[in-house]
Amino acid sequence: MNGQFQIAVHILTLLNQEPGELIASEYIAGSININPVLVRKEIRNLRNYGLITSKEGKAGGYSLGRSPEKITLGDVYKAVYSNPALGQAKNLPNPDCPVGRQINQHLNELAADVESAIFKQLNTITLADFSLKFK
Amino acid sequence: MNGQFQIAVHILTLLNQEPGELIASEYIAGSININPVLVRKEIRNLRNYGLITSKEGKAGGYSLGRSPEKITLGDVYKAVYSNPALGQAKNLPNPDCPVGRQINQHLNELAADVESAIFKQLNTITLADFSLKFK
DNA sequence: TGTACTGTAACATTTTTAATTACAGATGAA
DNA sequence: TTCATCTGTAATTAAAAATGTTACAGTACA
């Protein structure tokens, strides 16, 4: 997997530091130490999930889409989630082999169980909880 | 992440189908539909964890390193585990930012919690359990 | 109307993953 | 003893994915 989740949590943590204020992508990028365009890209995604709101134009920027008590790290994972935690096999197993024929189905069920264990864990932590660590 | 876990489980499942017999990398590669050298590479890794034994030379091949009741999918995950489930940020956050300064530490703790949730889930399933699905 | 932002496309670069080739070494059988 | 069939592994190439960069249109405010 990639660093999207970390970036997303970092962004949200920053926004939560200055409630009500609008923060620019340049500032955020400076804290994470990545390119501002990447920040804006990730924010586009998080905004689609309602986790962030944005304002264009001069003195524009970003702020939380809802209160940090109502954002769990599971929500973030869901927004960012593209690659399953167990990885994804891209080969097509041999359909003439009894194992190859059905293994993908079983691996997918397994992946689903693991995902749900991850959500269960991450949903216990809100952004508010996480941000407390920075006080 | 990549498809290593799936490949590892596929290999082990195949080996468990023919207890006691030696199976060649070519056959395994044919079922998974990948290159035999990749199979041997992954097996080298699994062998380091005691999950597989191998025999060189003519009529050589691979078999399980211990009974399938004693191999959990958590063992497999551990052997394959290189990339954490949440991904890994490769940027160095800005040390002059209160958030950037300490976020990696907190993200790592978070990652550890998630890993342990994954293990908890995967350790409930043995290779024997998983193989039952193919009968 | 200029300035400071976001939004996004297009492209380049870097990193990671997978495939391929090649061959040495082991083992067993003719 | 020598041939065939396997593993073990290094080295290289090719393909895919992630990340970085550049460029610029659009929006909002002063």
Short mmCIF file of C-alpha atoms (C1' of nucleotides) in Angstrom, two decimals:
data_model
loop_
_atom_site.label_atom_id
_atom_site.label_comp_id
_atom_site.label_asym_id
_atom_site.label_seq_id
_atom_site.Cartn_x
_atom_site.Cartn_y
_atom_site.Cartn_z
CA MET A 1 0.00 0.00 0.00
CA ASN A 2 0.98 3.64 -0.12
CA GLY A 3 1.10 6.55 2.27
CA GLN A 4 -2.35 7.91 1.54
CA PHE A 5 -3.79 7.02 4.91
CA GLN A 6 -0.97 8.75 6.75
CA ILE A 7 -1.30 11.82 4.60
CA ALA A 8 -5.03 11.92 5.14
CA VAL A 9 -4.71 11.65 8.91
CA HIS A 10 -2.00 14.28 8.90
CA ILE A 11 -4.18 16.68 6.96
CA LEU A 12 -7.17 16.15 9.19
CA THR A 13 -5.06 16.54 12.31
CA LEU A 14 -3.74 19.86 11.07
CA LEU A 15 -7.21 21.12 10.24
CA ASN A 16 -8.37 20.15 13.68
CA GLN A 17 -5.63 22.23 15.28
CA GLU A 18 -7.19 25.50 14.14
CA PRO A 19 -10.95 25.01 14.36
CA GLY A 20 -12.94 27.35 12.16
CA GLU A 21 -9.92 28.67 10.29
CA LEU A 22 -9.15 28.03 6.67
CA ILE A 23 -5.79 26.45 6.01
CA ALA A 24 -4.06 26.54 2.64
CA SER A 25 -2.69 23.54 0.80
CA GLU A 26 0.75 25.12 0.78
CA TYR A 27 0.87 25.22 4.55
CA ILE A 28 -0.33 21.64 4.82
CA ALA A 29 2.17 20.50 2.24
CA GLY A 30 4.90 22.20 4.23
CA SER A 31 4.03 20.26 7.36
CA ILE A 32 3.81 16.91 5.61
CA ASN A 33 6.72 17.75 3.36
CA ILE A 34 5.09 16.78 0.10
CA ASN A 35 3.88 18.59 -2.98
CA PRO A 36 0.86 20.89 -2.56
CA VAL A 37 -0.82 19.33 -5.56
CA LEU A 38 -0.77 15.98 -3.84
CA VAL A 39 -2.43 17.57 -0.84
CA ARG A 40 -5.15 19.02 -2.99
CA LYS A 41 -5.66 15.67 -4.68
CA GLU A 42 -6.03 13.86 -1.42
CA ILE A 43 -8.33 16.55 -0.13
CA ARG A 44 -10.55 16.20 -3.16
CA ASN A 45 -11.02 12.62 -2.12
CA LEU A 46 -11.64 13.38 1.54
CA ARG A 47 -14.09 16.06 0.55
CA ASN A 48 -16.08 13.53 -1.45
CA TYR A 49 -16.56 11.70 1.82
CA GLY A 50 -17.62 14.82 3.66
CA LEU A 51 -14.57 14.89 5.88
CA ILE A 52 -13.32 18.24 4.61
CA THR A 53 -14.87 21.38 3.20
CA SER A 54 -13.02 23.81 1.01
CA LYS A 55 -13.29 27.38 -0.08
CA GLU A 56 -11.84 28.70 -3.30
CA GLY A 57 -10.41 32.07 -4.07
CA LYS A 58 -8.30 34.51 -2.16
CA ALA A 59 -8.06 33.69 1.55
CA GLY A 60 -9.56 30.31 0.68
CA GLY A 61 -8.47 27.01 2.12
CA TYR A 62 -9.70 23.96 3.96
CA SER A 63 -11.44 23.03 7.16
CA LEU A 64 -13.06 19.98 8.70
CA GLY A 65 -16.30 18.84 7.15
CA ARG A 66 -17.81 17.95 10.52
CA SER A 67 -16.81 17.91 14.13
CA PRO A 68 -13.79 15.77 15.00
CA GLU A 69 -15.84 13.72 17.43
CA LYS A 70 -17.81 12.51 14.46
CA ILE A 71 -14.86 11.51 12.33
CA THR A 72 -13.37 8.12 13.09
CA LEU A 73 -10.14 6.82 11.70
CA GLY A 74 -12.30 4.13 10.16
CA ASP A 75 -13.98 6.85 8.14
CA VAL A 76 -10.58 7.96 6.93
CA TYR A 77 -9.57 4.43 6.06
CA LYS A 78 -12.76 4.00 4.12
CA ALA A 79 -12.17 7.18 2.15
CA VAL A 80 -8.62 6.22 1.36
CA TYR A 81 -9.21 2.54 1.00
CA SER A 82 -8.42 1.40 -2.45
CA ASN A 83 -5.95 -1.43 -1.94
CA PRO A 84 -7.13 -4.16 0.38
CA ALA A 85 -4.88 -4.80 3.36
CA LEU A 86 -3.87 -8.22 2.19
CA GLY A 87 -2.88 -6.99 -1.21
CA GLN A 88 -4.44 -8.04 -4.44
CA ALA A 89 -3.29 -10.85 -6.67
CA LYS A 90 -3.36 -9.75 -10.28
CA ASN A 91 -2.81 -13.13 -11.83
CA LEU A 92 -5.64 -15.31 -13.04
CA PRO A 93 -5.17 -18.71 -11.47
CA ASN A 94 -5.47 -21.78 -13.64
CA PRO A 95 -9.14 -22.77 -13.97
CA ASP A 96 -8.15 -26.38 -14.70
CA CYS A 97 -6.67 -26.74 -11.25
CA PRO A 98 -9.11 -27.55 -8.42
CA VAL A 99 -7.35 -25.09 -6.18
CA GLY A 100 -6.72 -22.41 -8.79
CA ARG A 101 -10.33 -22.57 -9.87
CA GLN A 102 -11.79 -21.35 -6.59
CA ILE A 103 -9.00 -19.84 -4.59
CA ASN A 104 -9.75 -16.26 -5.51
CA GLN A 105 -13.22 -16.52 -4.10
CA HIS A 106 -11.90 -17.81 -0.80
CA LEU A 107 -9.12 -15.25 -0.68
CA ASN A 108 -11.66 -12.52 -1.22
CA GLU A 109 -13.79 -13.74 1.65
CA LEU A 110 -10.69 -13.78 3.78
CA ALA A 111 -9.80 -10.25 2.74
CA ALA A 112 -13.29 -9.09 3.67
CA ASP A 113 -12.93 -10.56 7.16
CA VAL A 114 -9.61 -8.83 7.62
CA GLU A 115 -10.98 -5.52 6.41
CA SER A 116 -13.78 -5.72 8.89
CA ALA A 117 -11.32 -6.41 11.71
CA ILE A 118 -9.41 -3.30 10.67
CA PHE A 119 -12.54 -1.18 10.65
CA LYS A 120 -13.56 -2.48 14.01
CA GLN A 121 -10.23 -1.34 15.38
CA LEU A 122 -10.07 2.01 13.61
CA ASN A 123 -13.64 2.95 14.37
CA THR A 124 -12.81 3.03 18.05
CA ILE A 125 -10.66 6.11 17.50
CA THR A 126 -12.04 9.51 16.56
CA LEU A 127 -10.09 12.38 15.12
CA ALA A 128 -10.74 14.17 18.40
CA ASP A 129 -9.10 11.30 20.28
CA PHE A 130 -6.16 11.23 17.97
CA SER A 131 -5.65 14.98 18.10
CA LEU A 132 -5.45 14.89 21.88
CA LYS A 133 -2.00 13.40 21.50
CA PHE A 134 -0.75 16.69 20.09
CA LYS A 135 -1.82 18.93 22.94
CA MET B 1 0.69 -3.91 -0.98
CA ASN B 2 1.33 -6.73 -3.41
CA GLY B 3 0.04 -10.22 -4.03
CA GLN B 4 2.60 -12.04 -1.90
CA PHE B 5 0.13 -13.13 0.73
CA GLN B 6 -2.21 -14.61 -1.86
CA ILE B 7 0.62 -16.40 -3.57
CA ALA B 8 1.87 -17.79 -0.27
CA VAL B 9 -1.56 -19.09 0.69
CA HIS B 10 -2.03 -20.55 -2.77
CA ILE B 11 1.28 -22.40 -2.54
CA LEU B 12 0.55 -23.77 0.91
CA THR B 13 -2.92 -24.85 -0.12
CA LEU B 14 -1.54 -26.77 -3.06
CA LEU B 15 1.07 -28.48 -0.92
CA ASN B 16 -1.61 -29.47 1.52
CA GLN B 17 -3.60 -31.15 -1.22
CA GLU B 18 -1.04 -33.92 -1.67
CA PRO B 19 0.33 -34.68 1.79
CA GLY B 20 3.73 -36.29 1.77
CA GLU B 21 4.35 -35.75 -1.93
CA LEU B 22 6.90 -33.41 -3.40
CA ILE B 23 5.52 -30.80 -5.75
CA ALA B 24 7.63 -28.93 -8.26
CA SER B 25 7.75 -25.17 -8.66
CA GLU B 26 6.68 -25.51 -12.28
CA TYR B 27 3.43 -27.19 -11.31
CA ILE B 28 2.74 -24.59 -8.62
CA ALA B 29 3.51 -21.78 -11.02
CA GLY B 30 1.06 -23.29 -13.48
CA SER B 31 -1.75 -23.25 -10.95
CA ILE B 32 -1.10 -19.71 -9.81
CA ASN B 33 -0.25 -18.60 -13.32
CA ILE B 34 2.98 -16.83 -12.51
CA ASN B 35 6.65 -17.37 -13.20
CA PRO B 36 8.29 -20.40 -11.52
CA VAL B 37 11.17 -18.28 -10.31
CA LEU B 38 8.76 -16.16 -8.34
CA VAL B 39 7.37 -19.28 -6.77
CA ARG B 40 10.82 -20.40 -5.72
CA LYS B 41 11.57 -16.96 -4.33
CA GLU B 42 8.43 -16.90 -2.25
CA ILE B 43 9.11 -20.43 -1.09
CA ARG B 44 12.57 -19.45 0.04
CA ASN B 45 10.90 -16.97 2.31
CA LEU B 46 8.29 -19.38 3.61
CA ARG B 47 10.97 -21.96 4.21
CA ASN B 48 12.85 -19.49 6.40
CA TYR B 49 9.78 -19.47 8.59
CA GLY B 50 9.56 -23.24 8.70
CA LEU B 51 6.33 -23.38 6.73
CA ILE B 52 7.79 -25.33 3.83
CA THR B 53 10.56 -27.86 3.34
CA SER B 54 12.26 -28.49 0.04
CA LYS B 55 14.32 -31.16 -1.63
CA GLU B 56 16.76 -30.44 -4.42
CA GLY B 57 17.71 -32.57 -7.38
CA LYS B 58 15.78 -34.87 -9.67
CA ALA B 59 12.33 -35.72 -8.34
CA GLY B 60 12.79 -32.90 -5.84
CA GLY B 61 10.15 -30.38 -4.89
CA TYR B 62 8.31 -28.90 -1.96
CA SER B 63 6.10 -30.00 0.89
CA LEU B 64 4.68 -28.52 4.06
CA GLY B 65 7.12 -27.81 6.84
CA ARG B 66 4.68 -28.91 9.52
CA SER B 67 1.16 -30.16 9.80
CA PRO B 68 -1.52 -27.84 8.43
CA GLU B 69 -3.25 -27.73 11.80
CA LYS B 70 -0.17 -25.98 13.11
CA ILE B 71 0.04 -23.36 10.39
CA THR B 72 -2.22 -20.36 10.86
CA LEU B 73 -2.85 -17.72 8.26
CA GLY B 74 -1.34 -15.36 10.80
CA ASP B 75 1.90 -17.30 10.42
CA VAL B 76 1.70 -16.75 6.70
CA TYR B 77 0.99 -13.08 7.13
CA LYS B 78 3.95 -12.76 9.41
CA ALA B 79 6.25 -14.47 6.94
CA VAL B 80 5.04 -12.29 4.11
CA TYR B 81 4.59 -9.16 6.15
CA SER B 82 6.86 -6.47 4.94
CA ASN B 83 4.51 -3.60 4.19
CA PRO B 84 2.27 -2.57 7.06
CA ALA B 85 -1.42 -2.68 6.34
CA LEU B 86 -1.82 1.05 6.63
CA GLY B 87 0.97 1.72 4.22
CA GLN B 88 4.07 3.62 5.00
CA ALA B 89 4.66 7.31 4.62
CA LYS B 90 8.05 7.94 3.08
CA ASN B 91 8.13 11.66 3.60
CA LEU B 92 9.80 13.26 6.58
CA PRO B 93 7.28 15.62 8.14
CA ASN B 94 8.39 19.10 9.05
CA PRO B 95 10.03 19.08 12.49
CA ASP B 96 9.18 22.74 12.98
CA CYS B 97 5.47 21.96 12.95
CA PRO B 98 3.96 20.75 16.22
CA VAL B 99 1.96 18.16 14.34
CA GLY B 100 4.66 17.18 11.86
CA ARG B 101 7.16 16.78 14.67
CA GLN B 102 5.39 13.90 16.36
CA ILE B 103 2.87 12.50 13.95
CA ASN B 104 5.02 9.62 12.75
CA GLN B 105 5.31 8.27 16.23
CA HIS B 106 1.55 8.30 16.67
CA LEU B 107 0.93 6.85 13.25
CA ASN B 108 3.30 4.02 14.04
CA GLU B 109 1.48 3.20 17.24
CA LEU B 110 -1.73 3.19 15.28
CA ALA B 111 -0.24 0.88 12.68
CA ALA B 112 0.87 -1.50 15.42
CA ASP B 113 -2.65 -1.66 16.80
CA VAL B 114 -4.04 -2.42 13.37
CA GLU B 115 -1.46 -5.10 12.74
CA SER B 116 -2.37 -6.80 15.94
CA ALA B 117 -6.05 -6.74 15.01
CA ILE B 118 -5.15 -8.41 11.73
CA PHE B 119 -3.13 -11.10 13.46
CA LYS B 120 -5.89 -11.74 15.91
CA GLN B 121 -8.23 -12.36 13.02
CA LEU B 122 -5.85 -14.42 10.88
CA ASN B 123 -4.64 -16.57 13.74
CA THR B 124 -8.12 -18.00 14.11
CA ILE B 125 -7.75 -19.78 10.77
CA THR B 126 -5.37 -22.67 10.16
CA LEU B 127 -4.22 -23.95 6.81
CA ALA B 128 -6.22 -27.07 7.57
CA ASP B 129 -9.37 -24.96 8.00
CA PHE B 130 -8.73 -23.05 4.83
CA SER B 131 -8.01 -26.19 2.82
CA LEU B 132 -11.33 -27.68 3.83
CA LYS B 133 -12.97 -25.26 1.44
CA PHE B 134 -11.41 -27.09 -1.48
CA LYS B 135 -12.74 -30.55 -0.72
"C1'" DT C 1 -8.31 44.55 -11.84
"C1'" DG C 2 -4.64 42.49 -9.23
"C1'" DT C 3 -3.64 39.00 -5.78
"C1'" DA C 4 -4.05 34.65 -3.60
"C1'" DC C 5 -6.09 30.87 -3.38
"C1'" DT C 6 -8.39 26.07 -5.21
"C1'" DG C 7 -9.21 22.55 -9.00
"C1'" DT C 8 -7.45 19.78 -12.28
"C1'" DA C 9 -5.09 18.03 -16.36
"C1'" DA C 10 -0.95 16.55 -18.38
"C1'" DC C 11 3.39 15.04 -18.09
"C1'" DA C 12 7.87 13.40 -15.95
"C1'" DT C 13 10.24 10.92 -12.59
"C1'" DT C 14 11.02 7.55 -9.24
"C1'" DT C 15 10.04 3.42 -6.97
"C1'" DT C 16 8.17 -1.01 -6.68
"C1'" DT C 17 6.73 -5.24 -8.52
"C1'" DA C 18 6.86 -8.90 -11.66
"C1'" DA C 19 8.91 -11.44 -15.49
"C1'" DT C 20 12.74 -13.34 -17.78
"C1'" DT C 21 17.14 -15.33 -18.69
"C1'" DA C 22 20.90 -17.82 -17.30
"C1'" DC C 23 23.37 -21.02 -14.99
"C1'" DA C 24 25.52 -23.49 -10.91
"C1'" DG C 25 24.56 -27.23 -7.76
"C1'" DA C 26 21.97 -31.42 -6.11
"C1'" DT C 27 19.98 -35.83 -6.76
"C1'" DG C 28 18.66 -40.05 -8.67
"C1'" DA C 29 18.48 -43.26 -12.47
"C1'" DA C 30 19.98 -45.41 -16.79
"C1'" DT D 1 29.65 -41.79 -15.12
"C1'" DT D 2 26.77 -39.17 -17.39
"C1'" DC D 3 22.24 -37.68 -18.47
"C1'" DA D 4 17.84 -35.67 -17.06
"C1'" DT D 5 15.31 -33.15 -13.79
"C1'" DC D 6 14.86 -30.59 -10.26
"C1'" DT D 7 16.13 -26.44 -6.77
"C1'" DG D 8 18.72 -22.02 -5.62
"C1'" DT D 9 19.88 -17.69 -6.82
"C1'" DA D 10 21.87 -13.73 -9.29
"C1'" DA D 11 21.34 -10.41 -12.78
"C1'" DT D 12 18.74 -8.06 -15.97
"C1'" DT D 13 14.71 -6.31 -18.17
"C1'" DA D 14 9.99 -4.91 -18.48
"C1'" DA D 15 5.76 -3.29 -16.65
"C1'" DA D 16 3.05 -1.00 -13.36
"C1'" DA D 17 2.20 2.10 -9.65
"C1'" DA D 18 3.17 5.96 -6.84
"C1'" DT D 19 4.80 10.41 -6.47
"C1'" DG D 20 6.39 14.83 -8.05
"C1'" DT D 21 6.15 18.77 -11.20
"C1'" DT D 22 4.47 22.19 -14.28
"C1'" DA D 23 0.98 24.78 -16.04
"C1'" DC D 24 -3.02 27.14 -16.09
"C1'" DA D 25 -8.14 27.95 -15.71
"C1'" DG D 26 -11.53 29.35 -12.32
"C1'" DT D 27 -13.00 31.67 -8.03
"C1'" DA D 28 -13.22 35.11 -4.46
"C1'" DC D 29 -12.01 39.14 -2.27
"C1'" DA D 30 -10.00 43.72 -1.62
#
